[in-house]
Amino acid sequence: MSHRHSIFCILPPHMLDQVAQNGSNAQREMAARTLSTSSQIRDRRVNVASAVIRGAFTAAGTSQRTVYDAKFGTKLPGTVARKEGDTPIADVAVNEAYDGSGATRDLYSVAFGRNSIDNNGMNLNSTVHYDKGYDNAFWDGQQMVYGDGDEDLPPAERLFNRFTISLDVIGHELTHGVTQFEANLVYRNQQGALNEAISDIFGSLVKQYQRGQTAADADWIIGEGLFTTNVNGVGIRSMKAPGTAYNDPVLGKDPQPAHMKDYVTTSQDNGGVHINSGIVNHAFYLSAIEIGGYAWEKAGQIWYKTLTDKLTSNSNFQNAADLTFQTAGEIFGVDSLEQLAIKNGWTGVGITVNGTTPVPPPSGDGCLKGLLHSLGLAR
Ligand SMILES: [Zn+2]
């Protein structure tokens, strides 16, 4: 049984397009190669039954981590390099994938009482050293996959480090799995940008939780550490100041808006899913800062409950605003400081919260969730 399923890459196509246009010969070649590998993966038909064979699901479970090594090939999952409970090995990418998936599992478990990605103990499988010169990382609907960046380029031309280096990237990608099992937001236009923002929000919370940082102390950068020192930038996105993460002769300028007045209408990138997500990211940031303290405790709680109980595959920004506001009232009380902060966060990006909102009907795109359900694999 197979089913066409989205794959979720951390690097948006516009960044690689810029490198393909502005880079040196070697950089352009690398970007073109990554873009073409990514589109091949996107067109691949994911075999759902193979997820069972690969051990992605346990009977009733305790989630186990396994990190595989693709050894610069593209066959998934690859050779086992480290299993749950094994001590660290010499390969830093293996250890980062292991620790990062553990940190993500911890945040979901401790802060939200969630049992792994599917809330049913799904195993966390990761593959490192995927392909040669692969400038990306992705969640393929079943597992995490990480490239090593452009480590084969001459040092002066390198743009990206290995993709396991950034904990928020790992949290971002695994959160695509959580969204897939919950709201299952359509990966297009506002629904897709909301999907992307949810991954940035919880990806950043994984990092904040692991570092013990308050909202005020956090950097709110996605992809910190991913750029080499050749790039003028701090990461691929900034939730604190969307549009300012990088401005570089090769990578171009961060195109994210921070406000609805700058919403980008485009057919690229599934309707700008990695661009307009900046608006929702910034709304979360504003709310979390206003509430203060650890962002996973209150703002994160509100968003987690909204994601798991209220958003549907067709929810847009306005629905997210109304539903997070409603949820904040349910958890912390109507007119509570927390509910007001949610409202103010959305106001800050140009979205006015309504008191109530009808929940949009599901789009009918059941995707993997529906299939797993029919196979008796879903909760
Ligand atoms: Zn993503």
XYZ file of C-alpha atoms in Angstrom, residues 54-55 64-71 76-89 91-102 105 123-130 143-146 148 164 170 174:
53
model
C 11.149 -0.228 9.453
C 9.994 -0.360 13.041
C 12.983 3.892 21.122
C 15.548 5.949 19.275
C 17.620 4.479 16.459
C 20.125 6.476 14.446
C 21.137 5.061 11.075
C 24.054 5.957 8.837
C 23.280 6.288 5.100
C 27.046 6.451 4.439
C 16.799 4.684 3.795
C 17.094 3.992 6.596
C 20.751 2.817 6.255
C 22.970 0.949 8.725
C 22.264 1.104 12.470
C 24.818 3.360 14.156
C 23.345 3.883 17.639
C 20.299 2.474 19.411
C 18.382 3.571 22.495
C 20.577 3.206 25.567
C 23.856 2.868 23.630
C 26.701 5.108 24.768
C 27.866 7.921 22.459
C 30.006 6.914 19.507
C 30.429 10.188 15.037
C 29.152 13.572 16.206
C 26.231 13.675 13.729
C 24.953 10.350 15.081
C 25.125 11.642 18.657
C 23.437 14.931 17.764
C 20.567 13.131 16.029
C 20.225 10.818 19.034
C 20.333 13.613 21.617
C 18.148 15.967 19.574
C 15.368 13.436 19.102
C 15.625 12.660 22.822
C 10.688 13.613 23.028
C 9.923 5.031 17.593
C 12.200 7.898 16.632
C 14.285 6.873 13.665
C 16.901 9.186 12.176
C 19.300 8.796 9.289
C 22.497 10.870 9.113
C 25.093 11.307 6.339
C 22.328 11.249 3.747
C 11.561 9.319 10.008
C 14.129 12.115 10.146
C 16.836 12.468 7.495
C 19.882 14.760 7.725
C 25.985 16.872 6.031
C 22.148 17.863 13.025
C 15.550 18.635 14.866
C 9.896 16.099 14.389
